[in-house]
Amino acid sequence: MAEEETGQEKSEEPTSKRLEDARKKGDIARSRELNTTVLLLAAAGGLLIFGAQISGDVAQMMKYNLSVSREAIFDPMLMFQYLGHSIMSMLHSLSLFFVVLIVAALVGPIALGGWNFSSESIMPKFSRLNPLEGIKRMFSLKSLIELLKGIGKFLVVGGLSVVILLLQQDDLIGMGSEPIIPAMEHAMQVLGWAFLWMCATMIFITAIDVPFQLYDYSKKLKMTLQEVKDEMKNTEGKPEVKGRIRQLQREMSQRRMMGEVPEADVVITNPTHYSVALKYNQVGGAAPVLVAKGVDFMALKIREVAVQHEVPILSAPPLARAIYYNTELEEEIPEGLYVAVAQILAHVYQMQSTRREYGPIEDVPDDYPIPDDLQHD
C-alpha cells in the first residue's frame, strides 16, 4: 500500500520479510563508488607490484618485433607468427594483473549488500520507459546527490592530479636521459604511485556514499503501520506458518516441562502409558502442583529424567490417569485427589527417612481413594 494512497507516513523499519522480498527482486543496497574505488585501488596496487615485470616484458616484445629480418617483412605468414607471439607474450605478462582486477571486480559489489542473484532484476521493465517517471528520477534527491558526487570527484581527482604532476615533474623530465629499459621501469613506478594517490581520493567520496546508500535503501523500504499489520496478518494466517509456530511452542513447552522434573517430589506412573510429576511445597503450598505429564514416549522420557535425578517413581495407574486428565500443568491437583496424593507423598517421605534406594518403579498398594467423577479408564 503506497504512502500516497493511504496518507500514512512510512515510519516503521522494514520487516525481515520485506527485506527478503526485496533481495529476491534484486533490490539490495549497492554503492557504485565503493565498486569503483576497490577496482581502481586494485589496479594501482597491481601496477606497483607487477609494473617492473610488465615493462620488462614490453621491452622484450618490442625488441623481438623490431628485430625482423628482411625476408620476414615480405612473408605474410611470418607476420602472423610475430603477431601471435606478441599477443601471447602480453597475455602471459598481464595475466596476474588481470587476476587482481577480476578479484576486485567480484569483491567490490558484494562488500555492501552481499552476494545476490535475482532473475527478476534482469527482466525488462517497460515501466522504466515512462517519461514522467524518468523526469521524476532526474529531479529526485538521489539524482542531486549523484550530481554533487560527480562534481566532487572531478574537483578532488582533478586537483590532486595537478598536484601529482607538479611533484613528479622532475622524475618525468629526467626519464628522457635514462636508458630505455630503466626509463620504462621508472615510468611504471611513477605511474603506479600517481594512480594510487589519485584513487585514494575516492576513499573520501566512498565514505560519504556508502552511509547514504544504506540510509536511502532503508528509507525506500520503510513501511507504514498499516503495511506492517497487513503483513503480520497475511504471514501468520498461512497454515504452514501457524503449524510451525505451534510446533515451536510445543517444543518449548516440553523442554520447560522436562526441566521441572528434577525438582519434583514424586513421579506417579501407569508403567506403560502415563507419567505425572508432582511437586509439593511443604512450607506454604496449599496442594501439590503438577509440573510435568505425558503419555507414551513423553511418559518414558519423564521416567528417564526422574531416574537420572533420583526422583522417586511410584506405580499407581488409576491415580496417574486421574491426575493426567483432570489437572493442567502448573496447576494444583483437584481437591478430590488430596487424600490419594497425600498417601503417595507419605510413602515417599517414609522411604526417604529410611534412606531406601529407589528403583525405577516402586510397587505400592493400588487402592487409593479416587472419586468416581475423577476416574478415567
Coordinates of C-alpha atoms in Angstrom, one line a residue:
M1 CA 0.0 0.0 0.0
A2 CA 1.7 3.2 -1.2
E3 CA 2.1 6.2 1.1
E4 CA 0.3 8.4 -1.4
E5 CA -2.7 6.1 -1.4
T6 CA -3.1 5.8 2.4
G7 CA -1.8 9.1 3.6
Q8 CA 0.1 7.3 6.3
E9 CA 3.8 8.1 7.0
K10 CA 6.3 5.4 6.4
S11 CA 7.7 5.5 9.9
E12 CA 8.2 1.7 10.5
E13 CA 11.5 -0.1 9.9
P14 CA 11.3 -2.7 7.2
T15 CA 10.5 -6.2 8.4
S16 CA 12.6 -9.2 7.7
K17 CA 10.0 -10.4 5.1
R18 CA 10.1 -7.1 3.3
L19 CA 13.9 -7.2 3.2
E20 CA 13.8 -10.8 1.9
D21 CA 11.3 -10.0 -0.8
A22 CA 13.4 -7.0 -1.9
R23 CA 16.5 -9.3 -2.2
K24 CA 14.5 -11.8 -4.3
K25 CA 13.8 -8.9 -6.7
G26 CA 17.4 -7.9 -6.8
D27 CA 16.8 -4.8 -4.7
I28 CA 19.7 -4.5 -2.3
A29 CA 22.0 -1.7 -1.1
R30 CA 24.8 -1.0 -3.5
S31 CA 27.4 1.7 -3.9
R32 CA 28.9 2.3 -7.3
E33 CA 31.5 4.5 -5.7
L34 CA 32.6 1.6 -3.5
N35 CA 32.9 -0.8 -6.5
T36 CA 34.9 1.8 -8.5
T37 CA 37.2 2.6 -5.6
V38 CA 38.0 -1.1 -4.9
L39 CA 38.7 -1.7 -8.6
L40 CA 40.9 1.4 -9.0
L41 CA 42.9 0.7 -5.9
A42 CA 43.4 -2.9 -7.0
A43 CA 44.6 -1.6 -10.4
A44 CA 47.0 0.8 -8.8
G45 CA 48.4 -1.9 -6.5
G46 CA 48.7 -4.2 -9.4
L47 CA 50.8 -1.6 -11.3
L48 CA 53.1 -1.2 -8.4
I49 CA 53.6 -4.9 -7.9
F50 CA 53.7 -6.1 -11.5
G51 CA 54.8 -2.9 -13.2
A52 CA 58.5 -3.7 -13.4
Q53 CA 57.7 -7.2 -14.8
I54 CA 55.2 -5.8 -17.4
S55 CA 57.6 -3.1 -18.6
G56 CA 60.4 -5.7 -19.0
D57 CA 58.1 -7.9 -21.0
V58 CA 57.0 -5.0 -23.1
A59 CA 60.7 -4.2 -23.8
Q60 CA 61.4 -7.8 -24.8
M61 CA 58.3 -7.8 -27.1
M62 CA 59.4 -4.6 -28.8
K63 CA 62.9 -5.9 -29.2
Y64 CA 61.5 -9.1 -30.8
N65 CA 59.3 -7.3 -33.2
L66 CA 61.8 -4.7 -34.2
S67 CA 64.5 -7.3 -34.9
V68 CA 62.7 -8.6 -38.1
S69 CA 64.8 -9.9 -40.9
R70 CA 64.2 -8.6 -44.5
E71 CA 62.8 -11.9 -45.6
A72 CA 60.2 -11.9 -42.7
I73 CA 59.0 -8.5 -43.7
F74 CA 57.9 -9.8 -47.1
D75 CA 56.4 -13.1 -45.7
P76 CA 52.8 -12.6 -44.6
M77 CA 52.8 -15.9 -42.7
L78 CA 55.7 -14.8 -40.6
M79 CA 54.0 -11.5 -39.8
F80 CA 51.1 -13.5 -38.4
Q81 CA 53.6 -15.6 -36.4
Y82 CA 55.1 -12.4 -34.9
L83 CA 51.7 -11.0 -34.1
G84 CA 50.6 -14.2 -32.4
H85 CA 53.8 -14.4 -30.4
S86 CA 53.3 -10.7 -29.3
I87 CA 49.7 -11.3 -28.2
M88 CA 50.6 -14.5 -26.2
S89 CA 53.5 -12.7 -24.6
M90 CA 51.4 -9.8 -23.4
L91 CA 48.6 -12.1 -22.2
H92 CA 51.1 -14.0 -20.1
S93 CA 52.7 -10.8 -18.8
L94 CA 49.3 -9.3 -17.8
S95 CA 47.7 -12.5 -16.5
L96 CA 48.4 -11.8 -12.8
F97 CA 47.4 -8.2 -13.2
F98 CA 44.1 -9.3 -14.7
V99 CA 43.5 -11.8 -11.9
V100 CA 43.8 -8.9 -9.4
L101 CA 41.3 -6.9 -11.3
I102 CA 38.8 -9.8 -11.6
V103 CA 39.0 -10.4 -7.8
A104 CA 38.5 -6.7 -7.1
A105 CA 35.5 -6.7 -9.5
L106 CA 33.9 -9.5 -7.6
V107 CA 34.8 -8.3 -4.1
G108 CA 33.6 -4.7 -4.6
P109 CA 29.9 -5.4 -5.3
I110 CA 29.5 -8.0 -2.6
A111 CA 31.2 -5.9 0.1
L112 CA 28.0 -4.0 0.5
G113 CA 24.8 -6.0 0.4
G114 CA 26.4 -9.4 0.0
W115 CA 26.2 -11.8 -2.9
N116 CA 22.8 -11.9 -4.6
F117 CA 21.4 -13.1 -7.9
S118 CA 17.9 -12.4 -9.0
S119 CA 16.3 -13.4 -12.3
E120 CA 13.7 -10.6 -11.8
S121 CA 16.3 -7.9 -11.9
I122 CA 17.4 -8.8 -15.4
M123 CA 13.9 -9.0 -16.8
P124 CA 12.8 -6.0 -18.9
K125 CA 10.6 -3.5 -17.2
F126 CA 8.6 -1.3 -19.5
S127 CA 7.6 1.0 -16.7
R128 CA 11.1 2.4 -17.0
L129 CA 10.2 3.8 -20.4
N130 CA 7.6 6.1 -18.8
P131 CA 8.9 9.6 -19.4
L132 CA 7.2 11.0 -16.4
E133 CA 8.9 8.6 -14.1
G134 CA 12.2 9.4 -15.8
I135 CA 11.7 13.1 -15.2
K136 CA 10.8 12.4 -11.6
R137 CA 14.0 10.5 -11.1
M138 CA 16.0 13.3 -12.7
F139 CA 14.8 15.8 -10.1
S140 CA 15.0 13.4 -7.1
L141 CA 17.2 13.7 -4.0
K142 CA 19.2 10.7 -5.3
S143 CA 19.9 12.5 -8.6
L144 CA 21.1 15.6 -6.7
I145 CA 23.4 13.5 -4.6
E146 CA 24.8 11.8 -7.8
L147 CA 25.4 15.3 -9.3
L148 CA 27.2 16.5 -6.2
K149 CA 29.3 13.3 -6.1
G150 CA 30.3 13.8 -9.8
I151 CA 31.3 17.4 -9.2
G152 CA 33.2 16.4 -6.1
K153 CA 35.1 13.6 -7.9
F154 CA 36.0 16.0 -10.7
L155 CA 37.3 18.7 -8.3
V156 CA 39.2 16.3 -5.9
V157 CA 40.7 14.0 -8.5
G158 CA 41.5 16.8 -10.9
G159 CA 43.1 18.9 -8.2
L160 CA 45.2 16.0 -6.9
S161 CA 46.2 15.1 -10.5
V162 CA 47.7 18.6 -10.9
V163 CA 49.5 18.4 -7.6
I164 CA 50.9 15.0 -8.5
L165 CA 52.1 16.2 -11.9
L166 CA 53.9 19.2 -10.3
L167 CA 55.5 16.9 -7.7
Q168 CA 56.6 14.4 -10.3
Q169 CA 57.8 16.8 -13.0
D170 CA 61.5 16.3 -12.1
D171 CA 61.1 12.5 -12.5
L172 CA 59.1 12.8 -15.7
I173 CA 61.7 15.2 -17.2
G174 CA 64.6 13.0 -16.0
M175 CA 63.3 9.9 -17.8
G176 CA 64.3 11.4 -21.1
S177 CA 68.0 11.0 -20.2
E178 CA 67.7 7.4 -18.9
P179 CA 68.3 4.2 -20.9
I180 CA 65.2 2.8 -22.4
I181 CA 64.7 -0.2 -20.1
P182 CA 65.3 1.6 -16.8
A183 CA 63.2 4.5 -18.1
M184 CA 60.3 2.2 -18.8
E185 CA 60.5 0.6 -15.3
H186 CA 60.8 4.1 -13.7
A187 CA 57.8 5.2 -15.7
M188 CA 55.7 2.3 -14.4
Q189 CA 56.6 3.1 -10.8
V190 CA 55.8 6.8 -11.2
L191 CA 52.5 5.9 -13.0
G192 CA 51.6 3.3 -10.3
W193 CA 52.2 5.7 -7.4
A194 CA 50.4 8.6 -9.1
F195 CA 47.5 6.4 -10.0
L196 CA 47.4 5.1 -6.4
W197 CA 47.2 8.6 -4.9
M198 CA 44.5 9.7 -7.3
C199 CA 42.5 6.6 -6.5
A200 CA 43.0 7.1 -2.7
T201 CA 40.9 10.3 -3.1
M202 CA 38.0 8.2 -3.9
I203 CA 38.0 6.8 -0.4
F204 CA 36.6 10.0 1.0
I205 CA 33.8 10.1 -1.6
T206 CA 33.1 6.4 -0.9
A207 CA 33.0 7.1 2.9
I208 CA 30.2 9.5 2.2
D209 CA 28.4 7.5 -0.4
V210 CA 28.1 4.1 1.5
P211 CA 26.2 5.5 4.5
F212 CA 24.0 7.5 2.2
Q213 CA 23.2 4.4 0.1
L214 CA 22.3 2.4 3.3
Y215 CA 20.1 5.3 4.5
D216 CA 18.4 5.7 1.2
Y217 CA 17.8 1.9 0.9
S218 CA 16.4 1.7 4.4
K219 CA 14.2 4.8 3.7
K220 CA 12.9 3.3 0.5
L221 CA 11.8 0.1 2.2
K222 CA 10.2 1.7 5.2
M223 CA 6.6 0.7 5.8
T224 CA 3.5 2.3 7.1
L225 CA 1.9 1.0 10.3
Q226 CA -0.9 -0.5 8.3
E227 CA 1.5 -2.3 6.0
V228 CA 3.2 -3.9 9.0
K229 CA -0.2 -5.0 10.4
D230 CA -1.3 -6.4 7.0
E231 CA 2.0 -8.3 6.6
M232 CA 1.7 -9.8 10.0
K233 CA -1.9 -10.8 9.3
N234 CA -1.0 -12.4 6.0
T235 CA 2.1 -14.2 7.3
E236 CA 0.5 -15.6 10.5
G237 CA -2.6 -16.6 8.6
K238 CA -0.8 -19.2 6.5
P239 CA -1.5 -22.7 7.7
E240 CA 2.2 -23.8 7.4
V241 CA 3.3 -20.8 9.4
K242 CA 0.7 -21.4 12.1
G243 CA 1.7 -25.1 12.2
R244 CA 5.3 -24.2 12.6
I245 CA 4.6 -21.7 15.4
R246 CA 2.5 -24.3 17.2
Q247 CA 5.3 -26.9 16.8
L248 CA 7.9 -24.5 18.2
Q249 CA 5.5 -23.6 21.1
R250 CA 5.1 -27.3 21.9
E251 CA 8.8 -27.9 21.8
M252 CA 9.5 -25.0 24.1
S253 CA 6.8 -26.2 26.5
Q254 CA 8.1 -29.7 26.5
R255 CA 11.7 -28.5 27.2
R256 CA 10.4 -26.3 30.0
M257 CA 8.3 -29.1 31.4
M258 CA 11.2 -31.6 31.3
G259 CA 13.4 -29.1 33.2
E260 CA 10.9 -29.2 36.1
V261 CA 11.1 -33.0 36.5
P262 CA 14.3 -33.0 38.6
E263 CA 12.6 -30.6 41.1
A264 CA 9.6 -32.9 41.5
D265 CA 8.9 -34.8 44.8
V266 CA 7.4 -37.9 43.1
V267 CA 6.6 -39.3 39.6
I268 CA 3.4 -41.4 39.5
T269 CA 3.0 -43.7 36.6
N270 CA 0.9 -46.2 34.8
P271 CA 4.0 -48.1 33.8
T272 CA 3.0 -48.5 30.2
H273 CA 1.4 -45.2 29.1
Y274 CA 1.1 -42.4 31.7
S275 CA 3.5 -40.4 33.8
V276 CA 2.8 -37.4 36.0
A277 CA 5.3 -35.4 38.2
L278 CA 4.2 -33.6 41.3
K279 CA 5.9 -31.0 43.5
Y280 CA 4.7 -30.1 46.9
N281 CA 5.8 -27.0 48.8
Q282 CA 5.6 -28.1 52.5
V283 CA 6.1 -24.5 53.7
G284 CA 3.4 -22.5 52.0
G285 CA 1.8 -24.8 49.4
A286 CA -1.9 -25.4 49.6
A287 CA -1.7 -28.6 47.5
P288 CA 0.7 -30.5 45.2
V289 CA 1.3 -28.9 41.8
L290 CA 1.5 -30.8 38.5
V291 CA 4.9 -29.9 36.9
A292 CA 5.0 -32.5 34.1
K293 CA 2.8 -35.0 32.4
G294 CA 3.0 -37.2 29.3
V295 CA 1.8 -40.3 27.6
D296 CA 3.7 -43.0 25.8
F297 CA 7.1 -41.6 24.6
M298 CA 6.8 -38.5 26.7
A299 CA 5.9 -40.6 29.7
L300 CA 9.0 -42.7 29.1
K301 CA 11.2 -39.5 28.9
I302 CA 9.8 -38.2 32.2
R303 CA 10.6 -41.5 33.9
E304 CA 14.1 -41.5 32.4
V305 CA 14.8 -38.0 33.7
A306 CA 13.4 -39.0 37.1
V307 CA 15.7 -41.9 37.3
Q308 CA 18.7 -39.8 36.3
H309 CA 18.0 -37.3 39.1
E310 CA 16.9 -39.9 41.7
V311 CA 13.3 -38.7 41.9
P312 CA 11.0 -41.3 43.5
I313 CA 8.9 -43.2 40.9
L314 CA 5.7 -44.9 42.1
S315 CA 3.3 -47.0 40.1
A316 CA -0.4 -46.1 40.7
P317 CA -2.2 -46.5 37.3
P318 CA -5.7 -45.2 38.3
L319 CA -4.2 -42.2 40.2
A320 CA -1.8 -41.4 37.3
R321 CA -4.7 -41.4 34.8
A322 CA -6.9 -39.3 37.1
I323 CA -4.2 -36.6 37.6
Y324 CA -3.3 -36.6 33.9
Y325 CA -6.9 -36.0 32.7
N326 CA -8.0 -33.6 35.5
T327 CA -5.0 -31.4 36.0
E328 CA -3.2 -28.9 33.8
L329 CA 0.5 -28.1 34.0
E330 CA 1.4 -25.7 36.8
E331 CA -2.0 -26.2 38.4
E332 CA -2.8 -27.8 41.8
I333 CA -4.3 -31.2 41.8
P334 CA -8.2 -31.4 42.3
E335 CA -9.4 -31.5 45.8
G336 CA -10.9 -34.9 45.3
L337 CA -7.3 -36.3 44.9
Y338 CA -5.8 -34.8 48.0
V339 CA -6.1 -38.0 50.1
A340 CA -4.7 -40.3 47.5
V341 CA -1.7 -38.0 46.7
A342 CA -1.2 -37.4 50.5
Q343 CA -0.8 -41.2 50.9
I344 CA 1.7 -41.2 48.0
L345 CA 3.7 -38.4 49.5
A346 CA 3.7 -40.1 52.9
H347 CA 5.0 -43.2 51.4
V348 CA 7.8 -41.2 49.6
Y349 CA 8.8 -39.4 52.8
Q350 CA 8.9 -42.6 54.7
M351 CA 11.2 -44.1 52.0
Q352 CA 13.4 -41.0 52.3
S353 CA 13.5 -41.2 56.0
T354 CA 14.7 -44.8 56.0
R355 CA 17.2 -43.9 53.2
R356 CA 15.9 -46.8 51.0
E357 CA 17.3 -47.0 47.4
Y358 CA 14.7 -46.1 44.8
G359 CA 14.3 -48.5 42.0
P360 CA 12.8 -47.4 38.6
I361 CA 9.3 -48.1 39.8
E362 CA 8.1 -49.0 43.3
D363 CA 5.1 -51.2 43.7
V364 CA 2.7 -49.8 46.2
P365 CA -0.9 -50.6 47.0
D366 CA -3.3 -49.6 44.2
D367 CA -6.4 -48.9 46.4
Y368 CA -6.1 -45.1 46.7
P369 CA -9.5 -43.3 47.1
I370 CA -10.4 -41.6 43.8
P371 CA -13.9 -40.1 43.4
D372 CA -15.9 -41.5 40.5
D373 CA -16.1 -38.2 38.6
L374 CA -12.3 -38.0 38.5
Q375 CA -11.6 -41.6 37.5
H376 CA -10.5 -42.2 33.9
D377 CA -10.1 -45.6 32.1

